[in-house]
Short mmCIF file of C-alpha atoms in Angstrom, two decimals:
data_model
loop_
_atom_site.label_atom_id
_atom_site.label_comp_id
_atom_site.label_asym_id
_atom_site.label_seq_id
_atom_site.Cartn_x
_atom_site.Cartn_y
_atom_site.Cartn_z
CA MET E 534 31.76 -17.96 40.19
CA ARG E 535 35.05 -18.16 39.43
CA LYS E 536 34.10 -20.89 36.85
CA THR E 537 31.07 -18.96 34.94
CA PHE E 538 32.72 -15.96 34.31
CA LEU E 539 35.74 -18.65 32.53
CA LEU E 540 33.49 -19.95 31.06
CA ILE E 541 31.84 -16.35 28.96
CA ILE E 542 35.47 -15.34 28.22
CA ALA E 543 36.22 -18.14 26.28
CA VAL E 544 32.59 -18.46 24.65
CA LEU E 545 33.64 -15.09 23.32
CA ILE E 546 36.67 -14.93 22.40
CA VAL E 547 35.97 -18.42 20.32
CA SER E 548 32.93 -15.60 18.39
CA THR E 549 35.94 -12.92 18.55
CA GLY E 550 37.99 -15.07 15.75
CA MET E 551 35.48 -16.76 13.90
CA LYS E 552 34.15 -13.27 12.57
CA ALA E 553 37.81 -12.20 11.16
CA GLN E 554 36.18 -14.77 8.68
CA GLU E 555 33.63 -12.19 7.63
CA GLU E 556 33.18 -10.42 4.21
CA LEU E 557 31.68 -7.71 3.73
CA LEU E 558 28.12 -7.43 2.35
CA SER E 559 27.52 -3.56 0.48
CA LYS E 560 24.54 -2.08 -0.02
CA GLU E 561 25.06 -2.80 -3.59
CA VAL E 562 25.35 -6.35 -3.94
CA ALA E 563 22.80 -6.68 -1.07
CA VAL E 564 20.65 -4.87 -3.89
CA GLU E 565 22.06 -7.29 -6.63
CA LEU E 566 21.88 -9.77 -5.34
CA ALA E 567 17.62 -9.46 -3.68
CA LEU E 568 16.67 -8.31 -8.11
CA GLU E 569 18.33 -11.45 -8.50
CA ASN E 570 16.95 -14.20 -6.51
CA ASN E 571 14.86 -12.96 -4.25
CA PHE E 572 11.57 -15.53 -5.50
CA GLY E 573 8.36 -12.69 -5.47
CA ILE E 574 10.73 -10.33 -7.86
CA ALA E 575 10.80 -13.59 -9.70
CA VAL E 576 7.44 -14.75 -9.89
CA ALA E 577 6.01 -10.90 -10.44
CA ARG E 578 8.60 -10.46 -14.04
CA ASN E 579 6.93 -13.53 -15.52
CA GLN E 580 3.82 -11.89 -14.59
CA VAL E 581 5.37 -8.89 -17.15
CA GLU E 582 6.55 -11.67 -19.34
CA ILE E 583 2.72 -13.10 -19.61
CA ALA E 584 0.93 -9.47 -20.01
CA GLU E 585 3.26 -8.85 -22.60
CA ASN E 586 3.22 -12.24 -24.51
CA ASN E 587 -0.65 -10.42 -24.33
CA LYS E 588 0.47 -7.36 -26.35
CA SER E 589 1.89 -8.75 -29.22
CA ILE E 590 0.61 -8.82 -32.54
CA LEU E 591 -0.34 -12.19 -32.55
CA ASN E 592 -3.04 -11.53 -29.63
CA SER E 593 -4.61 -8.82 -31.53
CA GLY E 594 -6.76 -10.17 -33.92
CA TYR E 595 -5.38 -8.67 -36.34
CA LEU E 596 -4.06 -11.41 -38.51
CA PRO E 597 -5.69 -13.74 -40.73
CA THR E 598 -6.36 -17.08 -39.14
CA VAL E 599 -5.47 -20.26 -41.99
CA THR E 600 -6.56 -24.60 -42.35
CA ALA E 601 -5.28 -26.58 -44.01
CA ASN E 602 -6.92 -30.19 -44.40
CA ALA E 603 -6.13 -33.46 -45.77
CA GLY E 604 -8.02 -36.40 -46.24
CA ALA E 605 -7.79 -40.18 -47.29
CA THR E 606 -10.88 -42.84 -47.63
CA TYR E 607 -10.56 -46.03 -49.18
CA ASN E 608 -13.49 -48.50 -49.39
CA ARG E 609 -13.71 -52.39 -50.99
CA ASP E 610 -16.81 -54.03 -51.48
CA ASP E 611 -17.48 -57.82 -52.64
CA SER E 612 -21.42 -58.25 -53.64
CA VAL E 613 -23.53 -60.38 -55.47
CA ILE E 614 -26.43 -59.17 -57.67
CA GLU E 615 -29.13 -60.82 -58.71
CA PHE E 616 -31.50 -60.78 -61.07
CA PRO E 617 -34.14 -63.18 -60.54
CA GLY E 618 -36.65 -63.88 -63.36
CA GLN E 619 -34.78 -62.66 -65.29
CA PHE E 620 -33.58 -65.20 -68.87
CA LEU E 621 -31.00 -65.35 -71.40
CA GLU E 622 -32.33 -65.54 -74.84
CA ASN E 623 -31.69 -69.31 -74.63
CA GLY E 624 -34.67 -69.97 -72.14
CA ASP E 625 -31.07 -70.26 -69.44
CA PRO E 626 -31.48 -68.07 -66.13
CA ARG E 627 -29.32 -65.12 -65.92
CA PRO E 628 -26.05 -66.20 -64.19
CA ASP E 629 -25.39 -63.41 -60.77
CA ILE E 630 -22.33 -60.62 -61.17
CA VAL E 631 -20.36 -61.83 -58.56
CA LEU E 632 -17.84 -58.44 -58.27
CA ASP E 633 -14.55 -59.46 -55.68
CA LYS E 634 -12.59 -57.01 -54.19
CA ALA E 635 -14.22 -54.06 -55.99
CA GLU E 636 -12.19 -50.51 -54.56
CA ALA E 637 -12.37 -47.40 -54.49
CA GLN E 638 -10.24 -44.49 -53.55
CA ARG E 639 -10.69 -40.88 -52.45
CA TYR E 640 -9.06 -38.42 -51.63
CA ASN E 641 -8.98 -34.07 -50.38
CA SER E 642 -7.00 -31.42 -49.38
CA GLY E 643 -7.65 -28.05 -48.47
CA LEU E 644 -6.53 -25.11 -47.36
CA THR E 645 -8.65 -22.41 -46.22
CA VAL E 646 -8.15 -17.90 -45.41
CA ASN E 647 -10.60 -15.72 -43.18
CA TYR E 648 -9.95 -12.42 -42.66
CA THR E 649 -11.76 -10.26 -40.16
CA LEU E 650 -11.74 -7.01 -42.09
CA PHE E 651 -13.80 -4.79 -40.58
CA ASP E 652 -15.28 -5.53 -36.48
CA GLY E 653 -16.77 -2.04 -35.15
CA LEU E 654 -13.06 -1.52 -33.65
CA GLY E 655 -13.29 -3.97 -30.98
CA ARG E 656 -9.98 -4.86 -31.55
CA LEU E 657 -8.08 -1.82 -31.64
CA TYR E 658 -9.61 -0.19 -29.21
CA ASN E 659 -8.63 -4.58 -27.18
CA TYR E 660 -5.39 -3.77 -28.67
CA LYS E 661 -5.42 -1.22 -27.01
CA SER E 662 -5.74 -2.25 -23.77
CA LEU E 663 -3.58 -5.30 -23.49
CA ARG E 664 -0.67 -2.30 -24.28
CA GLU E 665 -2.36 -0.72 -21.31
CA GLN E 666 -2.39 -4.02 -18.94
CA TYR E 667 1.64 -4.84 -20.01
CA GLU E 668 2.88 -1.15 -18.66
CA LEU E 669 0.68 -2.06 -15.20
CA SER E 670 2.38 -4.72 -14.88
CA GLU E 671 5.44 -3.60 -14.81
CA LEU E 672 4.04 -0.78 -12.31
CA GLN E 673 2.83 -3.88 -10.42
CA ALA E 674 6.03 -5.65 -10.51
CA ARG E 675 8.00 -1.75 -9.97
CA GLU E 676 5.42 -1.95 -6.82
CA THR E 677 6.97 -5.59 -6.04
CA ILE E 678 10.51 -4.30 -5.91
CA GLU E 679 10.72 -2.00 -4.37
CA ASN E 680 8.15 -3.67 -1.28
CA THR E 681 11.64 -5.75 -1.58
CA VAL E 682 14.22 -2.81 -1.51
CA LEU E 683 11.64 -2.15 1.72
CA GLN E 684 12.35 -5.85 2.84
CA LEU E 685 15.81 -5.98 2.27
CA PHE E 686 17.06 -2.73 4.14
CA THR E 687 14.58 -3.10 7.44
CA VAL E 688 17.26 -6.42 7.11
CA TYR E 689 20.07 -5.16 6.61
CA PHE E 690 19.60 -2.53 8.54
CA GLU E 691 19.01 -4.00 11.44
CA VAL E 692 22.20 -6.44 10.58
CA ALA E 693 23.78 -3.50 10.72
CA ARG E 694 22.45 -2.16 13.93
CA LEU E 695 22.69 -4.99 15.92
CA SER E 696 26.22 -4.97 14.54
CA GLU E 697 27.65 -2.16 15.78
CA ASN E 698 25.42 -2.87 18.94
CA GLU E 699 28.05 -5.59 19.52
CA ASN E 700 30.93 -3.55 19.40
CA VAL E 701 29.35 -1.52 21.98
CA PHE E 702 29.21 -4.42 24.67
CA LYS E 703 32.17 -5.72 23.70
CA GLU E 704 34.02 -2.38 25.17
CA ALA E 705 32.19 -1.65 27.49
CA LEU E 706 32.94 -5.37 28.58
CA ARG E 707 37.04 -4.76 28.10
CA ILE E 708 36.57 -1.64 30.26
CA SER E 709 34.81 -4.33 32.71
CA ARG E 710 36.90 -6.02 32.52
CA ASP E 711 39.99 -4.19 32.82
CA ARG E 712 38.01 -2.73 36.62
CA ILE E 713 38.63 -6.39 37.84
CA THR E 714 42.95 -6.38 36.30
CA ARG E 715 42.92 -3.12 38.38
CA ALA E 716 40.95 -3.76 41.50
CA GLU E 717 42.71 -7.18 42.26
CA TYR E 718 46.08 -5.04 42.04
CA ALA E 719 44.61 -2.67 44.90
CA PHE E 720 43.17 -4.69 47.22
CA GLU E 721 46.83 -6.35 47.49
CA TYR E 722 48.45 -2.73 47.55
CA GLY E 723 45.85 -2.83 50.30
CA GLN E 724 43.47 -0.35 48.93
CA ASN E 725 39.95 -1.41 49.09
CA THR E 726 38.07 -4.53 49.65
CA LYS E 727 37.13 -7.82 48.11
CA LEU E 728 34.19 -6.13 47.62
CA ASP E 729 35.57 -3.85 44.59
CA ILE E 730 36.02 -7.50 42.77
CA LEU E 731 33.06 -8.44 43.22
CA ASN E 732 31.72 -5.62 41.91
CA ALA E 733 33.55 -5.92 38.97
CA GLN E 734 33.35 -9.30 38.70
CA VAL E 735 29.50 -8.93 38.46
CA ASP E 736 29.23 -6.58 36.03
CA VAL E 737 31.66 -8.39 33.80
CA THR E 738 28.95 -11.37 33.52
CA ASN E 739 26.40 -8.73 33.11
CA ASP E 740 28.21 -7.80 29.71
CA SER E 741 28.97 -11.11 29.07
CA ILE E 742 25.42 -12.01 29.23
CA SER E 743 24.58 -8.68 27.30
CA LEU E 744 27.46 -8.98 24.15
CA LEU E 745 26.29 -12.75 23.82
CA ASN E 746 22.55 -12.06 24.44
CA ALA E 747 23.39 -9.81 21.08
CA ARG E 748 25.38 -11.69 18.79
CA GLN E 749 22.96 -14.46 18.98
CA GLN E 750 20.31 -11.39 18.19
CA LEU E 751 22.91 -10.85 15.24
CA VAL E 752 22.80 -13.97 14.50
CA ASN E 753 19.26 -15.24 13.76
CA THR E 754 19.09 -11.83 11.67
CA LYS E 755 21.55 -12.18 9.51
CA ARG E 756 20.13 -15.56 8.44
CA ASP E 757 16.65 -13.32 7.53
CA LEU E 758 18.61 -11.24 5.50
CA ASN E 759 19.85 -14.93 4.16
CA VAL E 760 16.78 -15.60 3.53
CA VAL E 761 15.70 -11.83 1.80
CA LEU E 762 17.95 -12.56 -0.45
CA SER E 763 16.92 -16.54 -1.93
CA ARG E 764 20.69 -17.95 -1.01
CA SER E 765 21.69 -19.82 2.16
CA LEU E 766 21.15 -19.82 5.13
CA ASN E 767 24.72 -20.36 5.84
CA GLU E 768 26.52 -17.63 4.19
CA VAL E 769 28.92 -15.13 6.22
CA PHE E 770 29.26 -12.29 6.01
CA LYS E 771 29.24 -8.05 7.93
CA VAL E 772 27.24 -5.54 6.72
CA ASP E 773 27.94 -1.36 5.51
CA THR E 774 27.62 0.30 8.63
CA VAL E 775 27.58 3.89 7.00
CA VAL E 776 24.67 5.74 6.20
CA ARG E 777 23.86 8.60 4.34
CA PHE E 778 20.92 10.91 4.52
CA ILE E 779 19.91 12.26 1.33
CA PRO E 780 20.66 16.94 0.89
CA LYS E 781 17.08 18.65 1.94
CA LEU E 782 16.82 20.13 -1.42
CA GLN E 783 17.40 17.07 -3.54
CA LEU E 784 14.50 15.16 -1.35
CA GLU E 785 11.91 18.30 -1.96
CA ASP E 786 12.58 18.11 -5.42
CA PHE E 787 11.27 14.60 -5.17
CA ILE E 788 8.33 15.98 -3.66
CA ALA E 789 7.29 17.89 -5.76
CA THR E 790 7.09 15.29 -8.15
CA ALA E 791 6.17 12.13 -6.67
CA LYS E 792 2.32 12.63 -8.52
CA GLU E 793 4.08 11.65 -11.50
CA ASN E 794 6.43 8.61 -9.93
CA ASN E 795 4.71 7.62 -6.76
CA VAL E 796 4.23 3.73 -8.42
CA ALA E 797 0.62 3.52 -6.70
CA LEU E 798 -1.90 6.93 -9.00
CA LEU E 799 0.53 5.61 -12.13
CA GLN E 800 -1.22 2.03 -11.45
CA GLN E 801 -4.58 3.87 -10.89
CA LYS E 802 -3.78 6.08 -14.10
CA SER E 803 -2.83 2.11 -15.89
CA ASN E 804 -6.91 1.01 -14.15
CA THR E 805 -8.74 4.57 -15.32
CA ALA E 806 -6.87 3.78 -19.10
CA ILE E 807 -7.57 0.39 -19.20
CA ASN E 808 -12.13 1.66 -18.31
CA GLU E 809 -11.84 3.82 -21.19
CA TYR E 810 -10.72 1.54 -23.34
CA ASP E 811 -13.49 -1.27 -22.59
CA ILE E 812 -16.25 1.23 -22.77
CA LYS E 813 -14.99 1.41 -26.19
CA ILE E 814 -14.93 -1.85 -27.57
CA SER E 815 -18.61 -2.71 -25.79
CA ARG E 816 -19.87 0.03 -28.12
CA SER E 817 -18.12 -2.11 -30.49
CA GLY E 818 -21.03 -4.84 -30.61
CA TYR E 819 -23.47 -2.46 -31.67
CA LEU E 820 -21.44 -2.30 -35.18
CA PRO E 821 -21.76 -4.84 -37.92
CA THR E 822 -18.35 -7.08 -38.32
CA VAL E 823 -17.19 -7.60 -42.93
CA GLY E 824 -15.20 -10.14 -43.28
CA LEU E 825 -12.75 -12.06 -45.95
CA ASN E 826 -12.80 -16.07 -47.22
CA GLY E 827 -10.80 -17.84 -49.61
CA SER E 828 -10.68 -21.70 -50.39
CA TYR E 829 -8.01 -23.11 -52.17
CA GLY E 830 -8.81 -27.40 -52.22
CA TRP E 831 -7.90 -30.78 -54.20
CA ASN E 832 -10.38 -34.66 -54.96
CA LEU E 833 -9.83 -37.49 -56.46
CA ASN E 834 -11.89 -40.38 -56.17
CA GLN E 835 -11.23 -43.03 -57.88
CA SER E 836 -14.39 -45.36 -58.36
CA ALA E 837 -14.88 -49.04 -58.60
CA ALA E 838 -15.59 -51.37 -61.78
CA SER E 839 -19.86 -51.67 -61.67
CA ALA E 840 -21.91 -54.12 -63.01
CA PHE E 841 -23.12 -51.75 -65.35
CA PHE E 842 -20.36 -49.12 -65.68
CA PRO E 843 -16.77 -48.98 -65.35
CA GLY E 844 -14.26 -47.13 -63.16
CA THR E 845 -14.20 -42.95 -63.00
CA ASN E 846 -10.73 -41.16 -61.58
CA ASN E 847 -12.15 -37.66 -61.10
CA GLU E 848 -9.44 -35.18 -60.14
CA THR E 849 -10.77 -31.91 -59.03
CA TRP E 850 -9.18 -28.02 -58.98
CA ASN E 851 -11.14 -25.71 -56.72
CA PHE E 852 -10.86 -21.42 -55.31
CA ALA E 853 -12.91 -19.68 -54.57
CA LEU E 854 -13.27 -15.58 -52.29
CA GLY E 855 -15.85 -14.18 -50.94
CA ALA E 856 -16.68 -10.91 -47.79
CA SER E 857 -19.34 -11.50 -46.01
CA LEU E 858 -21.04 -9.24 -43.45
CA THR E 859 -22.89 -9.69 -40.08
CA TRP E 860 -24.52 -7.10 -38.73
CA ASN E 861 -25.92 -8.24 -35.33
CA LEU E 862 -28.94 -5.34 -35.25
CA PHE E 863 -30.61 -6.69 -31.25
CA ASP E 864 -28.40 -9.34 -29.19
CA GLY E 865 -31.44 -9.34 -27.19
CA GLY E 866 -29.96 -6.12 -24.82
CA GLY E 867 -26.26 -7.85 -23.75
CA THR E 868 -24.64 -4.88 -25.09
CA THR E 869 -26.45 -2.06 -23.87
CA VAL E 870 -26.09 -3.94 -20.44
CA ARG E 871 -21.65 -4.28 -20.79
CA LEU E 872 -22.06 -0.63 -22.06
CA LYS E 873 -22.62 0.62 -19.18
CA ASN E 874 -21.46 -1.28 -16.39
CA ALA E 875 -18.10 -0.55 -18.64
CA LYS E 876 -19.31 3.39 -17.85
CA LEU E 877 -19.34 2.33 -14.19
CA ALA E 878 -16.80 0.94 -14.26
CA TYR E 879 -14.91 4.59 -15.15
CA LYS E 880 -16.54 6.95 -13.37
CA ASN E 881 -15.39 4.47 -10.31
CA GLN E 882 -11.75 4.00 -11.03
CA GLU E 883 -12.52 7.91 -11.73
CA ILE E 884 -13.29 8.29 -8.26
CA LEU E 885 -11.47 5.95 -7.36
CA ASN E 886 -8.53 8.35 -8.33
CA GLU E 887 -9.10 10.79 -5.42
CA GLN E 888 -8.91 8.91 -3.47
CA VAL E 889 -5.53 8.00 -4.07
CA GLU E 890 -4.83 10.29 -4.73
CA LEU E 891 -5.38 12.52 -1.76
CA GLU E 892 -4.09 8.77 -0.29
CA VAL E 893 -1.12 9.65 -1.36
CA ASP E 894 -0.66 13.10 -0.22
CA ARG E 895 -1.12 12.00 2.97
CA ASP E 896 1.16 9.57 2.68
CA ILE E 897 3.62 11.96 1.69
CA LEU E 898 3.20 14.10 4.27
CA ASN E 899 3.06 11.43 7.23
CA ALA E 900 6.54 10.06 6.01
CA LEU E 901 8.08 13.81 5.62
CA ALA E 902 6.89 13.87 9.56
CA ILE E 903 8.41 11.42 9.88
CA TYR E 904 11.58 11.72 8.80
CA GLU E 905 11.66 14.79 9.67
CA ASN E 906 11.54 14.49 13.52
CA ARG E 907 13.03 10.93 13.33
CA LEU E 908 16.60 13.00 11.45
CA GLU E 909 15.87 15.45 14.28
CA ILE E 910 15.97 12.73 17.23
CA PHE E 911 19.26 10.97 15.62
CA LYS E 912 21.28 14.71 15.75
CA ILE E 913 19.78 15.08 19.56
CA GLN E 914 20.41 11.04 20.50
CA GLN E 915 24.38 12.06 18.77
CA GLN E 916 25.25 14.80 21.30
CA ASN E 917 24.07 12.28 23.78
CA VAL E 918 26.82 10.42 23.26
CA ILE E 919 29.15 13.10 23.20
CA THR E 920 27.87 14.23 26.05
CA ASN E 921 27.96 11.25 28.55
CA GLN E 922 31.50 10.42 27.17
CA ASN E 923 32.80 13.11 28.30
CA ASN E 924 30.69 12.54 31.55
CA PHE E 925 32.32 8.75 31.07
CA GLU E 926 36.22 10.05 30.47
CA ARG E 927 35.68 12.37 33.61
CA SER E 928 34.52 9.67 35.62
CA GLN E 929 36.47 6.91 35.38
CA GLU E 930 39.50 10.12 36.23
CA GLN E 931 38.03 10.80 39.08
CA PHE E 932 37.53 7.39 39.22
CA GLU E 933 41.31 6.06 39.08
CA LEU E 934 41.91 9.36 41.68
CA GLY E 935 39.12 7.30 44.64
CA ARG E 936 37.41 10.55 44.41
CA ILE E 937 34.37 8.10 42.72
CA THR E 938 32.89 4.59 43.95
CA SER E 939 32.93 2.52 41.60
CA ILE E 940 29.26 1.88 41.17
CA GLU E 941 28.89 5.59 39.98
CA PHE E 942 31.89 5.16 37.63
CA ARG E 943 29.36 1.51 36.45
CA GLN E 944 26.66 4.37 36.16
CA ALA E 945 28.73 6.66 33.54
CA GLN E 946 29.90 3.38 31.89
CA ILE E 947 25.48 2.45 31.09
CA ASN E 948 24.71 6.56 30.30
CA LEU E 949 26.96 5.53 27.81
CA LEU E 950 25.81 2.18 26.27
CA ASN E 951 22.52 3.40 26.50
CA ALA E 952 22.95 6.39 25.24
CA GLN E 953 25.01 4.47 22.17
CA THR E 954 22.71 2.19 22.15
CA ASN E 955 19.65 4.38 21.37
CA LYS E 956 21.56 6.70 18.93
CA ASN E 957 22.60 3.65 16.65
CA LEU E 958 18.65 3.24 16.77
CA ALA E 959 17.92 6.56 15.88
CA LYS E 960 20.19 6.81 13.14
CA TYR E 961 19.05 3.17 10.70
CA ASP E 962 15.08 4.52 11.49
CA ALA E 963 15.90 7.49 9.71
CA LYS E 964 17.46 6.06 7.46
CA LEU E 965 13.97 3.66 6.71
CA ALA E 966 12.10 6.93 7.49
CA GLU E 967 13.59 8.01 4.27
CA LEU E 968 13.59 5.06 2.53
CA GLN E 969 9.58 5.36 2.98
CA LEU E 970 9.83 8.91 2.43
CA LEU E 971 11.08 7.83 -1.58
CA GLN E 972 9.37 5.21 -2.08
CA LEU E 973 5.59 7.09 -1.41
CA THR E 974 7.63 9.80 -3.93
CA GLY E 975 9.03 7.35 -6.51
CA GLN E 976 12.51 7.37 -5.99
CA LEU E 977 13.00 3.95 -4.38
CA LEU E 978 15.20 3.08 -7.15
CA ASN E 979 16.94 6.04 -8.21
CA ILE E 980 18.93 6.83 -5.69
CA PRO E 981 22.34 5.14 -4.92
CA PHE E 982 22.60 3.49 -1.47
#
């Protein structure tokens, strides 16, 4: 028993010395690290960049297409031309004509330009749709950032709660160790029995184990926080345990403007706008397409000499302009089907608008009620700590005077410990409820932490 007790105390002293090297990780720095390093946020930002590329003028269809081409051909012929049954004037057979290494070359190059002058306004609405999709991708990235920040503070406040609980258990251990010293002195002077010393040692052992468990939970939760921050799991730090709540009037203003700032509602409005553009894009299939084209080219033909004609060089330069009109008068009904489906998709988005708006209103009211309830619980727990602190101090005085037993004193100590840990839990529960409410109002990223 004595060895176990001394071992526990030694472990606690070593771990206390290690904590002296910890640096403060403030809430602001934690948010900066998460925004800079978090994997999910990095992926979301890349998606925004892709959408930005898609909405550029280079992907709009408004620019002409320019095509260059060039070519070269080389021929070499070896031929023999015979004249069977033909004779010269002197009566001799007409001799064969032999052409060795008859070479011919052909060279060409050209430049072609095509431009769609009018396509039924399809590219105009497609360009607007791509810009709206970019806005949607930004909203999706914002949602990812908000969820990451909320996840960050869920873990951050858990670290803070466990840190405060650790201090509570350390204080409880200090009080129990003082009891051992006092019990040993009292035993030496014959004021109590050995049982009081044993009871104090049991309480020290229990408090030591509680402190060790709290520290292990704290270490594990710090690793969880390092994962959220995407940094080394062995980073050593401590967190800020000060919590500030948003003033009630400011919170009411945030709730009043929630429909203009809630990210889910904004995404739904963006989806509706995209579907509206889809209707106009489908309708453009009924209109004609007008295009312009032009070309400029050069050709050179170098032919070899033949049996009857000499070799020639033929060089040509050409320039052409043209216009075209294409009107798909009937495409088998495909355009009509696409237009009908686009209209139905738009109606679905209007239905979803009402659904999401109703759900957001419900979520805000629920989140507000939860926040107010948890805040009230926190206030009650604060008062409960004061009450139990007064009761403990009075019990300590009575215990030192010998008017109450060690069991009664221990109960007062346990009551205070429970009140303090409950208060810590209530404090961070209330703050997390506030952050969830701020997320629903669209203000989570606009407030100081």
